[in-house]
Tab-separated table of C-alpha atoms in Angstrom:
chain	number	residue	atom	x	y	z
A	1319	ILE	CA	73.638	52.904	85.941
A	1320	ASN	CA	70.423	54.907	86.058
A	1321	PHE	CA	68.494	53.627	89.051
A	1322	THR	CA	65.131	54.061	87.313
A	1323	PHE	CA	66.196	51.677	84.551
A	1324	ALA	CA	67.460	49.096	87.043
A	1325	PHE	CA	64.348	49.558	89.109
A	1326	LEU	CA	62.042	48.895	86.120
A	1327	VAL	CA	64.018	45.905	84.861
A	1328	VAL	CA	64.760	44.123	88.138
A	1329	PHE	CA	61.942	44.951	90.556
A	1330	SER	CA	58.497	46.440	90.409
A	1331	PRO	CA	57.535	48.358	93.567
A	1332	MET	CA	55.048	45.657	94.540
A	1333	ASN	CA	57.578	42.883	93.988
A	1334	PHE	CA	60.235	44.748	95.984
A	1335	SER	CA	57.840	45.506	98.834
A	1336	THR	CA	56.541	41.949	99.016
A	1337	LYS	CA	60.044	40.439	99.185
A	1338	LEU	CA	61.150	43.003	101.768
A	1339	ILE	CA	58.149	42.695	104.089
A	1340	ASN	CA	58.213	38.878	103.895
A	1341	TRP	CA	61.864	38.990	104.957
A	1342	TYR	CA	61.036	41.417	107.780
A	1343	THR	CA	58.187	39.280	109.095
A	1344	VAL	CA	60.619	36.410	109.642
A	1345	ASN	CA	63.753	38.292	110.687
A	1346	LYS	CA	62.704	41.399	112.639
A	1347	ARG	CA	64.076	41.928	116.124
A	1348	ASP	CA	61.798	42.287	119.135
A	1349	LEU	CA	62.579	45.903	120.054
A	1350	PRO	CA	60.665	47.837	122.743
A	1351	TRP	CA	59.620	50.732	120.493
A	1352	ARG	CA	58.061	48.306	118.016
A	1353	SER	CA	55.277	47.499	120.452
A	1354	THR	CA	53.877	51.046	120.336
A	1355	ASN	CA	52.871	53.724	117.879
A	1356	ASN	CA	52.889	56.447	120.536
A	1357	PRO	CA	54.652	59.293	118.691
A	1358	TYR	CA	56.429	60.484	121.846
A	1359	TYR	CA	58.035	57.062	122.336
A	1360	ILE	CA	58.856	56.649	118.652
A	1361	TRP	CA	60.421	60.125	118.638
A	1362	LEU	CA	62.528	59.269	121.700
A	1363	SER	CA	63.741	56.046	120.094
A	1364	GLU	CA	64.601	57.724	116.801
A	1365	ILE	CA	66.566	60.555	118.438
A	1366	ILE	CA	68.448	58.098	120.671
A	1367	LEU	CA	69.282	55.878	117.679
A	1368	GLN	CA	70.744	58.748	115.653
A	1369	GLN	CA	74.507	58.015	115.649
A	1370	THR	CA	73.889	55.140	118.104
A	1371	GLN	CA	73.539	51.387	117.638
A	1372	VAL	CA	70.457	49.566	118.922
A	1373	VAL	CA	72.356	47.588	121.575
A	1374	GLN	CA	73.787	50.748	123.103
A	1375	GLY	CA	70.640	52.829	122.702
A	1376	THR	CA	68.063	50.420	124.151
A	1377	PRO	CA	68.971	50.954	127.856
A	1378	TYR	CA	68.739	54.722	127.304
A	1379	TYR	CA	65.299	54.311	125.742
A	1380	HIS	CA	64.140	52.408	128.823
A	1381	ALA	CA	65.711	55.021	131.117
A	1382	PHE	CA	64.047	57.954	129.343
A	1383	THR	CA	60.599	56.364	129.088
A	1384	SER	CA	60.823	55.423	132.764
A	1385	GLN	CA	62.012	58.793	134.089
A	1386	PHE	CA	60.032	60.888	131.579
A	1387	PRO	CA	56.980	58.761	130.656
A	1388	THR	CA	55.208	61.654	128.898
A	1389	VAL	CA	56.244	64.693	126.920
A	1390	TYR	CA	55.020	66.787	129.861
A	1391	ASP	CA	57.518	65.071	132.182
A	1392	LEU	CA	60.374	65.724	129.784
A	1393	ALA	CA	59.314	69.332	129.241
A	1394	LYS	CA	59.301	70.195	132.952
A	1395	ALA	CA	62.653	68.492	133.682
A	1396	ASN	CA	65.702	70.682	134.101
A	1397	GLU	CA	68.357	70.400	131.415
A	1398	GLU	CA	71.036	69.022	133.750
A	1399	ASP	CA	68.860	66.014	134.578
A	1400	VAL	CA	68.264	65.365	130.874
A	1401	LEU	CA	71.976	65.640	130.081
A	1402	LYS	CA	72.882	63.391	133.026
A	1403	LEU	CA	70.513	60.677	131.802
A	1404	TRP	CA	71.990	61.066	128.309
A	1405	GLN	CA	75.573	60.754	129.572
A	1406	GLY	CA	77.604	58.235	127.577
A	1407	LEU	CA	75.610	58.504	124.340
A	1408	GLY	CA	77.590	61.435	122.934
A	1409	TYR	CA	76.347	64.023	120.442
A	1410	TYR	CA	74.753	65.908	123.333
A	1411	SER	CA	72.996	68.376	121.052
A	1412	ARG	CA	70.472	65.562	120.550
A	1413	ALA	CA	69.526	65.714	124.229
A	1414	ARG	CA	69.339	69.505	124.255
A	1415	ASN	CA	67.171	69.501	121.121
A	1416	LEU	CA	64.966	66.771	122.603
A	1417	HIS	CA	64.398	68.880	125.703
A	1418	TRP	CA	63.729	72.056	123.691
A	1419	SER	CA	61.239	70.275	121.455
A	1420	ALA	CA	59.396	68.742	124.423
A	1421	LYS	CA	58.894	72.239	125.850
A	1422	TYR	CA	57.789	73.482	122.432
A	1423	ILE	CA	55.214	70.683	122.107
A	1424	VAL	CA	53.809	71.416	125.564
A	1425	LYS	CA	53.775	75.205	125.319
A	1426	GLU	CA	52.955	75.773	121.654
A	1427	LEU	CA	50.998	72.640	120.726
A	1428	ASP	CA	49.166	71.999	124.019
A	1429	GLY	CA	51.059	68.758	124.486
A	1430	VAL	CA	49.795	67.241	121.227
A	1431	PHE	CA	52.575	65.716	119.146
A	1432	PRO	CA	52.615	67.022	115.530
A	1433	ASP	CA	51.042	64.460	113.193
A	1434	THR	CA	52.397	65.270	109.734
A	1435	TYR	CA	55.851	65.034	108.184
A	1436	LYS	CA	55.845	68.780	107.532
A	1437	ASP	CA	55.033	69.695	111.150
A	1438	ILE	CA	57.298	67.057	112.716
A	1439	LEU	CA	60.138	68.553	110.697
A	1440	LYS	CA	59.735	71.784	112.708
A	1441	LEU	CA	61.044	70.091	115.868
A	1442	LYS	CA	64.674	70.837	116.717
A	1443	GLY	CA	67.065	68.038	115.821
A	1444	VAL	CA	64.589	66.418	113.420
A	1445	GLY	CA	65.546	66.037	109.768
A	1446	ASP	CA	64.043	64.265	106.797
A	1447	TYR	CA	64.803	60.752	108.050
A	1448	THR	CA	63.424	61.181	111.578
A	1449	ALA	CA	60.333	63.054	110.409
A	1450	SER	CA	59.650	60.365	107.798
A	1451	ALA	CA	60.027	57.582	110.368
A	1452	ILE	CA	57.641	59.176	112.877
A	1453	ALA	CA	55.094	60.264	110.259
A	1454	SER	CA	54.931	56.810	108.678
A	1455	ILE	CA	55.101	54.659	111.819
A	1456	CYS	CA	52.684	56.724	113.920
A	1457	PHE	CA	50.410	58.359	111.337
A	1458	ASN	CA	50.710	56.075	108.287
A	1459	GLU	CA	51.957	58.901	106.069
A	1460	VAL	CA	53.538	57.658	102.838
A	1461	THR	CA	56.980	59.201	103.250
A	1462	ALA	CA	60.071	57.035	102.795
A	1463	VAL	CA	62.921	56.824	105.283
A	1464	VAL	CA	66.509	57.034	104.117
A	1465	ASP	CA	69.153	56.370	106.759
A	1466	GLY	CA	72.592	54.745	106.563
A	1467	ASN	CA	71.086	51.278	106.401
A	1468	VAL	CA	68.738	52.257	103.586
A	1469	TYR	CA	71.498	53.994	101.606
A	1470	ARG	CA	73.597	50.843	101.791
A	1471	ALA	CA	70.839	48.451	100.767
A	1472	LEU	CA	69.544	50.543	97.872
A	1473	SER	CA	72.994	51.440	96.542
A	1474	ARG	CA	73.898	47.760	96.370
A	1475	ILE	CA	70.636	46.352	95.048
A	1476	PHE	CA	70.324	49.022	92.340
A	1477	GLY	CA	74.037	49.542	91.718
A	1478	ILE	CA	74.001	53.272	92.494
A	1479	GLU	CA	77.439	54.874	92.676
A	1480	THR	CA	76.342	58.436	93.437
A	1481	PRO	CA	77.977	59.420	96.783
A	1482	ILE	CA	75.447	59.063	99.574
A	1483	ASN	CA	76.757	62.156	101.372
A	1484	SER	CA	76.359	64.424	98.346
A	1485	THR	CA	73.328	66.622	97.702
A	1486	SER	CA	72.586	64.836	94.428
A	1487	GLY	CA	72.930	61.461	96.125
A	1488	GLN	CA	70.540	62.351	98.916
A	1489	LYS	CA	67.931	63.471	96.377
A	1490	GLU	CA	68.428	60.380	94.210
A	1491	PHE	CA	68.101	57.890	97.064
A	1492	LYS	CA	65.096	59.685	98.548
A	1493	ALA	CA	63.366	59.610	95.160
A	1494	LEU	CA	64.056	55.891	94.737
A	1495	ALA	CA	62.876	55.061	98.255
A	1496	GLN	CA	59.723	57.068	97.638
A	1497	GLN	CA	59.070	55.083	94.453
A	1498	LEU	CA	59.538	51.780	96.261
A	1499	ILE	CA	57.558	52.450	99.447
A	1500	ASP	CA	54.439	50.362	99.958
A	1501	LYS	CA	51.653	52.939	99.897
A	1502	GLN	CA	49.268	50.637	101.742
A	1503	GLN	CA	51.618	49.877	104.616
A	1504	PRO	CA	54.322	52.568	104.799
A	1505	ALA	CA	55.036	51.973	108.495
A	1506	ILE	CA	55.949	48.320	108.008
A	1507	PHE	CA	57.848	49.028	104.789
A	1508	ASN	CA	60.026	51.706	106.411
A	1509	GLN	CA	60.798	49.559	109.442
A	1510	ALA	CA	61.508	46.615	107.148
A	1511	ILE	CA	63.999	48.425	104.922
A	1512	MET	CA	65.890	49.834	107.923
A	1513	GLU	CA	66.001	46.404	109.531
A	1514	PHE	CA	67.091	44.826	106.264
A	1515	GLY	CA	70.081	47.161	106.023
A	1516	ALA	CA	70.984	46.646	109.670
A	1517	ARG	CA	70.729	42.846	109.751
A	1518	GLN	CA	70.978	41.464	106.208
A	1519	CYS	CA	72.761	43.994	103.995
A	1520	LYS	CA	75.399	44.690	106.644
A	1521	PRO	CA	78.399	46.963	106.022
A	1522	LYS	CA	80.891	44.104	105.976
A	1523	ASN	CA	80.583	40.471	104.901
A	1524	PRO	CA	76.820	40.258	104.352
A	1525	ASP	CA	75.528	36.756	103.688
A	1526	CYS	CA	74.282	37.323	100.154
A	1527	SER	CA	73.366	33.662	99.738
A	1528	VAL	CA	70.231	34.134	101.869
A	1529	CYS	CA	69.289	37.598	100.597
A	1530	PRO	CA	65.802	37.834	99.045
A	1531	PHE	CA	67.209	40.192	96.378
A	1532	LYS	CA	70.226	38.086	95.386
A	1533	THR	CA	68.964	37.296	91.892
A	1534	GLY	CA	68.642	40.952	90.955
A	1535	CYS	CA	71.240	42.696	93.134
A	1536	LEU	CA	73.581	44.601	90.812
A	1537	ALA	CA	76.360	44.934	93.402
A	1538	LEU	CA	76.403	41.147	93.833
A	1539	LYS	CA	76.298	40.593	90.093
A	1540	GLU	CA	79.143	43.055	89.455
A	1541	ASN	CA	81.165	42.115	92.574
A	1542	LYS	CA	80.777	45.562	94.123
A	1543	ILE	CA	79.451	44.661	97.565
A	1544	ASP	CA	82.643	45.976	99.198
A	1545	VAL	CA	82.695	49.288	97.325
A	1546	LEU	CA	79.051	50.341	97.661
A	1547	PRO	CA	77.766	52.649	98.916
A	1548	VAL	CA	80.159	55.373	97.750
A	1549	LYS	CA	80.940	58.130	100.225
A	1550	LEU	CA	82.850	61.356	99.664
A	1551	LYS	CA	85.987	61.690	101.759
A	1552	LYS	CA	85.522	63.415	105.087
A	1553	THR	CA	87.058	66.735	105.925
A	1554	LYS	CA	90.455	66.575	107.601
A	1555	VAL	CA	90.365	65.680	111.286
A	1556	THR	CA	92.185	68.155	113.533
A	1557	LYS	CA	94.211	67.327	116.644
A	1558	LYS	CA	93.710	69.101	119.950
A	1559	TYR	CA	95.679	68.745	123.154
A	1560	PHE	CA	93.565	68.862	126.318
A	1561	ASN	CA	94.924	69.011	129.853
A	1562	PHE	CA	92.303	68.581	132.558
A	1563	ILE	CA	93.297	69.845	136.005
A	1564	VAL	CA	91.847	67.606	138.721
A	1565	ILE	CA	92.051	69.548	141.975
A	1566	ILE	CA	91.777	67.672	145.262
A	1567	SER	CA	91.737	69.897	148.338
A	1568	LYS	CA	92.325	69.214	152.008
A	1569	ASN	CA	88.574	69.497	152.660
A	1570	GLU	CA	87.838	66.969	149.890
A	1571	LYS	CA	86.508	69.363	147.311
A	1572	THR	CA	87.219	69.569	143.616
A	1573	ILE	CA	86.424	72.013	140.851
A	1574	LEU	CA	83.990	71.348	138.020
A	1575	GLU	CA	83.230	74.039	135.489
A	1576	GLN	CA	80.194	74.199	133.242
A	1577	ARG	CA	80.968	74.697	129.571
A	1578	VAL	CA	79.136	77.669	128.119
A	1579	GLY	CA	78.606	78.882	124.573
A	1580	SER	CA	78.113	76.570	121.639
A	1581	GLY	CA	79.854	73.245	121.044
A	1582	ILE	CA	79.182	69.558	121.483
A	1583	TRP	CA	79.735	69.695	125.263
A	1584	GLN	CA	77.597	72.777	125.823
A	1585	ASN	CA	76.266	72.947	129.428
A	1586	LEU	CA	78.159	69.800	130.473
A	1587	TYR	CA	80.675	69.906	133.323
A	1588	GLN	CA	84.406	69.316	133.194
A	1589	PHE	CA	87.526	69.828	135.268
A	1590	PRO	CA	89.382	73.101	134.574
A	1591	LEU	CA	90.822	72.775	131.086
A	1592	ILE	CA	94.145	73.987	129.745
A	1593	GLU	CA	94.339	73.564	125.993
A	1594	THR	CA	97.767	73.625	124.360
A	1595	GLU	CA	98.998	73.601	120.770
A	1596	LYS	CA	101.198	70.535	121.330
A	1597	PRO	CA	101.750	67.878	124.026
A	1598	SER	CA	102.578	69.565	127.335
A	1599	THR	CA	105.533	69.008	129.609
A	1600	TYR	CA	105.303	68.955	133.386
A	1601	ASN	CA	106.990	72.356	133.788
A	1602	ASN	CA	104.820	73.968	131.140
A	1603	ILE	CA	101.584	72.769	132.727
A	1604	LYS	CA	102.712	73.558	136.287
A	1605	SER	CA	103.322	77.188	135.370
A	1606	LYS	CA	99.845	77.421	133.833
A	1607	ILE	CA	98.235	75.768	136.880
A	1608	GLU	CA	99.827	78.402	139.116
A	1609	ASN	CA	97.806	81.016	137.233
A	1610	LEU	CA	94.454	79.438	138.027
A	1611	ASP	CA	92.422	81.830	140.190
A	1612	VAL	CA	91.148	79.095	142.484
A	1613	LEU	CA	94.733	78.180	143.490
A	1614	GLU	CA	95.990	81.704	144.031
A	1615	ASP	CA	98.627	81.827	146.840
A	1616	MET	CA	98.112	78.161	147.688
A	1617	ASN	CA	100.633	75.351	148.022
A	1618	PHE	CA	100.002	72.307	145.859
A	1619	ASP	CA	101.637	69.259	144.309
A	1620	VAL	CA	101.111	68.170	140.705
A	1621	HIS	CA	101.466	64.740	139.164
A	1622	LEU	CA	100.404	63.283	135.845
A	1623	TYR	CA	97.678	60.649	136.014
A	1624	ASN	CA	98.192	59.122	132.556
A	1625	ASP	CA	101.629	58.981	130.934
A	1626	THR	CA	100.064	58.079	127.592
A	1627	ASP	CA	97.536	60.433	126.078
A	1628	ILE	CA	93.924	59.287	126.202
A	1629	ILE	CA	92.700	59.791	122.639
A	1630	HIS	CA	89.043	60.736	122.402
A	1631	LYS	CA	87.798	60.644	118.813
A	1632	LEU	CA	85.047	62.963	117.671
A	1633	SER	CA	83.735	63.230	114.131
A	1634	HIS	CA	85.835	66.282	113.277
A	1635	GLN	CA	88.637	66.242	115.825
A	1636	HIS	CA	90.766	63.948	117.971
A	1637	LEU	CA	91.422	65.032	121.540
A	1638	TYR	CA	94.801	64.022	122.996
A	1639	THR	CA	94.079	64.193	126.684
A	1640	LYS	CA	96.071	64.237	129.899
A	1641	PHE	CA	94.703	64.433	133.440
A	1642	TRP	CA	96.863	66.299	135.956
A	1643	ILE	CA	96.181	65.635	139.636
A	1644	VAL	CA	96.657	68.708	141.820
A	1645	SER	CA	96.752	68.020	145.573
A	1646	VAL	CA	96.125	71.163	147.614
A	1647	ASP	CA	97.385	71.411	151.229
A	1648	GLU	CA	94.600	73.805	152.174
A	1649	SER	CA	90.838	73.886	152.068
A	1650	ILE	CA	89.094	75.611	149.198
A	1651	GLU	CA	85.757	77.348	149.502
A	1652	LYS	CA	84.727	77.081	145.875
A	1653	GLY	CA	83.979	73.826	144.181
A	1654	ILE	CA	81.941	70.747	144.960
A	1655	GLU	CA	82.180	67.896	147.413
A	1656	ILE	CA	84.054	65.023	145.795
A	1657	SER	CA	81.370	62.703	147.113
A	1658	ASN	CA	78.852	64.509	144.872
A	1659	ILE	CA	80.928	64.440	141.683
A	1660	LYS	CA	78.811	61.791	139.981
A	1661	ASP	CA	75.690	63.938	140.220
A	1662	PHE	CA	76.885	66.224	137.431
A	1663	PRO	CA	76.415	65.573	133.692
A	1664	VAL	CA	79.848	65.268	132.115
A	1665	PRO	CA	81.268	64.209	128.721
A	1666	ILE	CA	82.049	60.490	128.534
A	1667	LEU	CA	85.764	61.330	128.476
A	1668	ILE	CA	85.422	62.898	131.937
A	1669	GLY	CA	82.973	60.251	133.121
A	1670	ASN	CA	85.393	57.427	132.321
A	1671	PHE	CA	88.133	59.164	134.275
A	1672	ILE	CA	85.859	59.691	137.297
A	1673	ASP	CA	84.888	56.003	137.255
A	1674	LYS	CA	88.538	54.855	137.152
A	1675	PHE	CA	90.138	57.360	139.488
A	1676	ASN	CA	90.133	56.603	143.187
A	1677	PHE	CA	89.343	59.951	144.792
């Protein structure tokens, strides 16, 4: 169905906005970033909440605003400290982009946060949704947000079957949201529609009986709640086989290596990694460990920590992971004190192992 037709027949913008904001006034959560319109804090919250649920992201918001209360504090921090504080949230490029943008704001903009959608969009890691959220919430700019919650709510209410992860779908939903936004109170409208998707028009089993749009919702009318929104199939997920070599020396040192180059774990630390094309056997891994420079001419014992692969799922690949414990009879000069291992920013996969393993 053409959304414009449904939009004209079922809801006028004013009617839609009134219903939505009335619902929000009663049902909104008390979230820490809703008590401020400081663009630095709103920006932090929006970056943290990309790919992250509110419950998980809230402690990180408190941690960042406490350790880096201003954009100047974040800009002068070193990247390792930023990544360490981010540890556990995943998608680490968000933290690196956050840090880069803080330095950009301080150096290029004299510490003044950009105040228009167009200029906010120039920050690294900021796309249409994040720029729209900041511009509307902090500067009252009439620019509609469209995130996963908004896609879901609008696709159901207006019966839109265009895939939300297609170029045409993104344009269509943005245009509809822009038609619906309350031009007098864009900040409240945008927060309301995101909250509505998160709390009322939930992905599974929403309670449509209490929905303010139940009389006009086309998905409810046509029994399509479970099939909307439509999403194109993802690209095929690849499998990788990771073998982390956990060295424990006589002088209680271990080896952590910093990942360089591009990639999701860029600049994070990990144990020496041996990647194989298929699951590794003991003999196969032992021969590869013998070739590690740090263990040259040394005596060591190897045993497997986890008999069953630890499967770490990323958006585009699944990592089948084994940890191999290598006990060295001698002291090693390189490496770090085991007692200091928790000071380094590591991927959550490594962090979970460190927490469970009794060094």
